[in-house]
Amino acid sequence: QDEMKQAMRDKDTLKLSTVRGIIAEVKKAEIDTKKDFGDEDVSSLVQKEIKKRRDALQFAKDANREDLVAQNNAEIEILKTYLGEQITEEKLSELILALIQSGSDNLGKIMGALNKDHKGKFDGTVASNLAKNLLEKKA
């Protein structure tokens, strides 16, 4: 809420609309699930919003819409500030290797274990790609 007020004062329309959008998504999800969202839930929601922007970014690139490319990139950067501390790619590789060594032999088991212990603290696409590569090396 404070960030939204500051964006209004600064007349930063892009940040204002992005922050308003994420606040609306959180409120909508809280109403739908009938529970208050904690930091982990909000991080998950922010990651979903980033994924939506990345998908839109690809469509904008395909359509040669540089204005939309720039807007989506800016929104992604704004949203990333609300994720909190993320697990680095190196640490993610270590976690995945440990899971593989402990008997997780498929992508579903690895992603399930990562989400159980570290939900909202990593990019699912990056983790999935790392897990696929590491599983292929093992085989």
mmCIF file of C-alpha atoms in Angstrom:
data_model
loop_
_atom_site.group_PDB
_atom_site.id
_atom_site.type_symbol
_atom_site.label_atom_id
_atom_site.label_comp_id
_atom_site.label_asym_id
_atom_site.label_seq_id
_atom_site.Cartn_x
_atom_site.Cartn_y
_atom_site.Cartn_z
ATOM 1 C CA GLN A 1 0.000 0.000 0.000
ATOM 2 C CA ASP A 2 2.860 2.345 0.863
ATOM 3 C CA GLU A 3 4.546 1.622 -2.476
ATOM 4 C CA MET A 4 1.313 2.457 -4.273
ATOM 5 C CA LYS A 5 1.034 5.786 -2.455
ATOM 6 C CA GLN A 6 4.656 6.597 -3.243
ATOM 7 C CA ALA A 7 4.110 5.758 -6.922
ATOM 8 C CA MET A 8 1.144 8.160 -6.910
ATOM 9 C CA ARG A 9 3.274 10.906 -5.392
ATOM 10 C CA ASP A 10 6.048 10.245 -7.909
ATOM 11 C CA LYS A 11 3.521 10.121 -10.763
ATOM 12 C CA ASP A 12 5.065 6.789 -11.817
ATOM 13 C CA THR A 13 2.111 5.388 -13.744
ATOM 14 C CA LEU A 14 3.774 2.097 -14.696
ATOM 15 C CA LYS A 15 4.733 1.237 -11.125
ATOM 16 C CA LEU A 16 1.353 2.410 -9.885
ATOM 17 C CA SER A 17 -0.589 0.177 -12.269
ATOM 18 C CA THR A 18 1.705 -2.790 -11.569
ATOM 19 C CA VAL A 19 1.398 -2.419 -7.788
ATOM 20 C CA ARG A 20 -2.360 -1.915 -8.010
ATOM 21 C CA GLY A 21 -2.596 -5.050 -10.129
ATOM 22 C CA ILE A 22 -0.699 -7.208 -7.663
ATOM 23 C CA ILE A 23 -2.707 -5.836 -4.716
ATOM 24 C CA ALA A 24 -5.924 -6.666 -6.579
ATOM 25 C CA GLU A 25 -4.684 -10.188 -7.347
ATOM 26 C CA VAL A 26 -3.797 -10.777 -3.686
ATOM 27 C CA LYS A 27 -7.200 -9.534 -2.504
ATOM 28 C CA LYS A 28 -8.988 -11.636 -5.133
ATOM 29 C CA ALA A 29 -7.038 -14.754 -4.154
ATOM 30 C CA GLU A 30 -7.707 -14.122 -0.446
ATOM 31 C CA ILE A 31 -11.431 -13.873 -1.153
ATOM 32 C CA ASP A 32 -11.393 -16.976 -3.368
ATOM 33 C CA THR A 33 -9.495 -19.090 -0.824
ATOM 34 C CA LYS A 34 -11.096 -17.483 2.242
ATOM 35 C CA LYS A 35 -7.751 -17.113 4.021
ATOM 36 C CA ASP A 36 -5.236 -14.366 4.658
ATOM 37 C CA PHE A 37 -2.120 -14.607 2.533
ATOM 38 C CA GLY A 38 1.323 -14.749 4.096
ATOM 39 C CA ASP A 39 4.632 -13.855 2.488
ATOM 40 C CA GLU A 40 4.997 -17.264 0.836
ATOM 41 C CA ASP A 41 1.541 -17.034 -0.765
ATOM 42 C CA VAL A 42 2.198 -13.512 -2.010
ATOM 43 C CA SER A 43 5.548 -14.611 -3.462
ATOM 44 C CA SER A 44 3.793 -17.384 -5.357
ATOM 45 C CA LEU A 45 1.265 -14.918 -6.696
ATOM 46 C CA VAL A 46 3.986 -12.480 -7.747
ATOM 47 C CA GLN A 47 5.778 -15.304 -9.562
ATOM 48 C CA LYS A 48 2.573 -16.120 -11.444
ATOM 49 C CA GLU A 49 2.270 -12.472 -12.449
ATOM 50 C CA ILE A 50 5.891 -12.469 -13.647
ATOM 51 C CA LYS A 51 5.165 -15.597 -15.689
ATOM 52 C CA LYS A 52 2.161 -13.866 -17.277
ATOM 53 C CA ARG A 53 4.381 -10.900 -18.195
ATOM 54 C CA ARG A 54 7.028 -13.219 -19.682
ATOM 55 C CA ASP A 55 4.377 -14.924 -21.813
ATOM 56 C CA ALA A 56 3.053 -11.534 -22.940
ATOM 57 C CA LEU A 57 6.634 -10.467 -23.627
ATOM 58 C CA GLN A 58 7.069 -13.331 -26.079
ATOM 59 C CA PHE A 59 3.861 -12.391 -27.909
ATOM 60 C CA ALA A 60 4.979 -8.754 -28.058
ATOM 61 C CA LYS A 61 8.345 -9.787 -29.511
ATOM 62 C CA ASP A 62 6.632 -11.967 -32.113
ATOM 63 C CA ALA A 63 4.415 -9.032 -33.101
ATOM 64 C CA ASN A 64 7.385 -6.595 -33.200
ATOM 65 C CA ARG A 65 5.749 -4.371 -30.582
ATOM 66 C CA GLU A 66 8.767 -2.755 -28.957
ATOM 67 C CA ASP A 67 6.527 -0.567 -26.765
ATOM 68 C CA LEU A 68 4.923 -3.655 -25.192
ATOM 69 C CA VAL A 69 8.285 -5.385 -24.884
ATOM 70 C CA ALA A 70 9.630 -2.429 -22.910
ATOM 71 C CA GLN A 71 6.488 -2.225 -20.762
ATOM 72 C CA ASN A 72 6.516 -5.938 -19.901
ATOM 73 C CA ASN A 73 10.240 -5.866 -19.088
ATOM 74 C CA ALA A 74 9.701 -2.878 -16.790
ATOM 75 C CA GLU A 75 6.758 -4.581 -15.058
ATOM 76 C CA ILE A 76 8.801 -7.755 -14.552
ATOM 77 C CA GLU A 77 11.574 -5.731 -12.893
ATOM 78 C CA ILE A 78 9.049 -3.993 -10.615
ATOM 79 C CA LEU A 79 7.466 -7.327 -9.643
ATOM 80 C CA LYS A 80 10.847 -8.919 -8.919
ATOM 81 C CA THR A 81 11.365 -6.396 -6.115
ATOM 82 C CA TYR A 82 8.433 -8.001 -4.254
ATOM 83 C CA LEU A 83 9.743 -11.560 -4.411
ATOM 84 C CA GLY A 84 12.134 -11.307 -1.528
ATOM 85 C CA GLU A 85 15.317 -13.314 -1.452
ATOM 86 C CA GLN A 86 15.449 -15.920 -4.209
ATOM 87 C CA ILE A 87 17.514 -19.099 -4.312
ATOM 88 C CA THR A 88 20.462 -18.732 -6.683
ATOM 89 C CA GLU A 89 20.810 -21.033 -9.668
ATOM 90 C CA GLU A 90 23.889 -22.648 -8.091
ATOM 91 C CA LYS A 91 22.047 -23.363 -4.842
ATOM 92 C CA LEU A 92 19.098 -24.684 -6.828
ATOM 93 C CA SER A 93 21.431 -27.070 -8.671
ATOM 94 C CA GLU A 94 22.809 -28.286 -5.335
ATOM 95 C CA LEU A 95 19.300 -28.872 -3.986
ATOM 96 C CA ILE A 96 18.266 -30.766 -7.115
ATOM 97 C CA LEU A 97 21.424 -32.903 -7.048
ATOM 98 C CA ALA A 98 20.763 -33.756 -3.403
ATOM 99 C CA LEU A 99 17.205 -34.783 -4.286
ATOM 100 C CA ILE A 100 18.423 -36.947 -7.163
ATOM 101 C CA GLN A 101 21.001 -38.607 -4.925
ATOM 102 C CA SER A 102 18.351 -39.274 -2.285
ATOM 103 C CA GLY A 103 16.244 -41.216 -4.766
ATOM 104 C CA SER A 104 14.058 -38.698 -6.621
ATOM 105 C CA ASP A 105 14.242 -40.144 -10.102
ATOM 106 C CA ASN A 106 11.749 -38.038 -12.046
ATOM 107 C CA LEU A 107 10.907 -34.409 -12.621
ATOM 108 C CA GLY A 108 7.609 -34.570 -10.735
ATOM 109 C CA LYS A 109 9.195 -35.808 -7.520
ATOM 110 C CA ILE A 110 11.971 -33.217 -7.702
ATOM 111 C CA MET A 111 9.657 -30.283 -8.364
ATOM 112 C CA GLY A 112 7.241 -31.486 -5.678
ATOM 113 C CA ALA A 113 9.999 -31.655 -3.084
ATOM 114 C CA LEU A 114 11.355 -28.235 -4.083
ATOM 115 C CA ASN A 115 7.900 -26.662 -3.870
ATOM 116 C CA LYS A 116 7.253 -28.298 -0.511
ATOM 117 C CA ASP A 117 10.412 -26.901 1.081
ATOM 118 C CA HIS A 118 11.148 -23.742 -0.912
ATOM 119 C CA LYS A 119 7.863 -22.554 -2.413
ATOM 120 C CA GLY A 120 8.025 -19.023 -3.802
ATOM 121 C CA LYS A 121 11.800 -18.782 -3.489
ATOM 122 C CA PHE A 122 12.809 -19.940 -6.969
ATOM 123 C CA ASP A 123 11.803 -19.651 -10.613
ATOM 124 C CA GLY A 124 9.965 -22.821 -11.571
ATOM 125 C CA THR A 125 11.066 -22.699 -15.209
ATOM 126 C CA VAL A 126 14.731 -22.466 -14.244
ATOM 127 C CA ALA A 127 14.344 -25.271 -11.693
ATOM 128 C CA SER A 128 12.573 -27.481 -14.206
ATOM 129 C CA ASN A 129 15.259 -26.965 -16.844
ATOM 130 C CA LEU A 130 18.031 -27.630 -14.318
ATOM 131 C CA ALA A 131 16.300 -30.776 -13.092
ATOM 132 C CA LYS A 132 15.822 -32.068 -16.641
ATOM 133 C CA ASN A 133 19.490 -31.480 -17.458
ATOM 134 C CA LEU A 134 20.720 -33.084 -14.254
ATOM 135 C CA LEU A 135 18.419 -36.094 -14.704
ATOM 136 C CA GLU A 136 19.707 -36.550 -18.264
ATOM 137 C CA LYS A 137 23.326 -36.459 -17.033
ATOM 138 C CA LYS A 138 22.497 -39.088 -14.417
ATOM 139 C CA ALA A 139 20.923 -41.433 -16.976
#
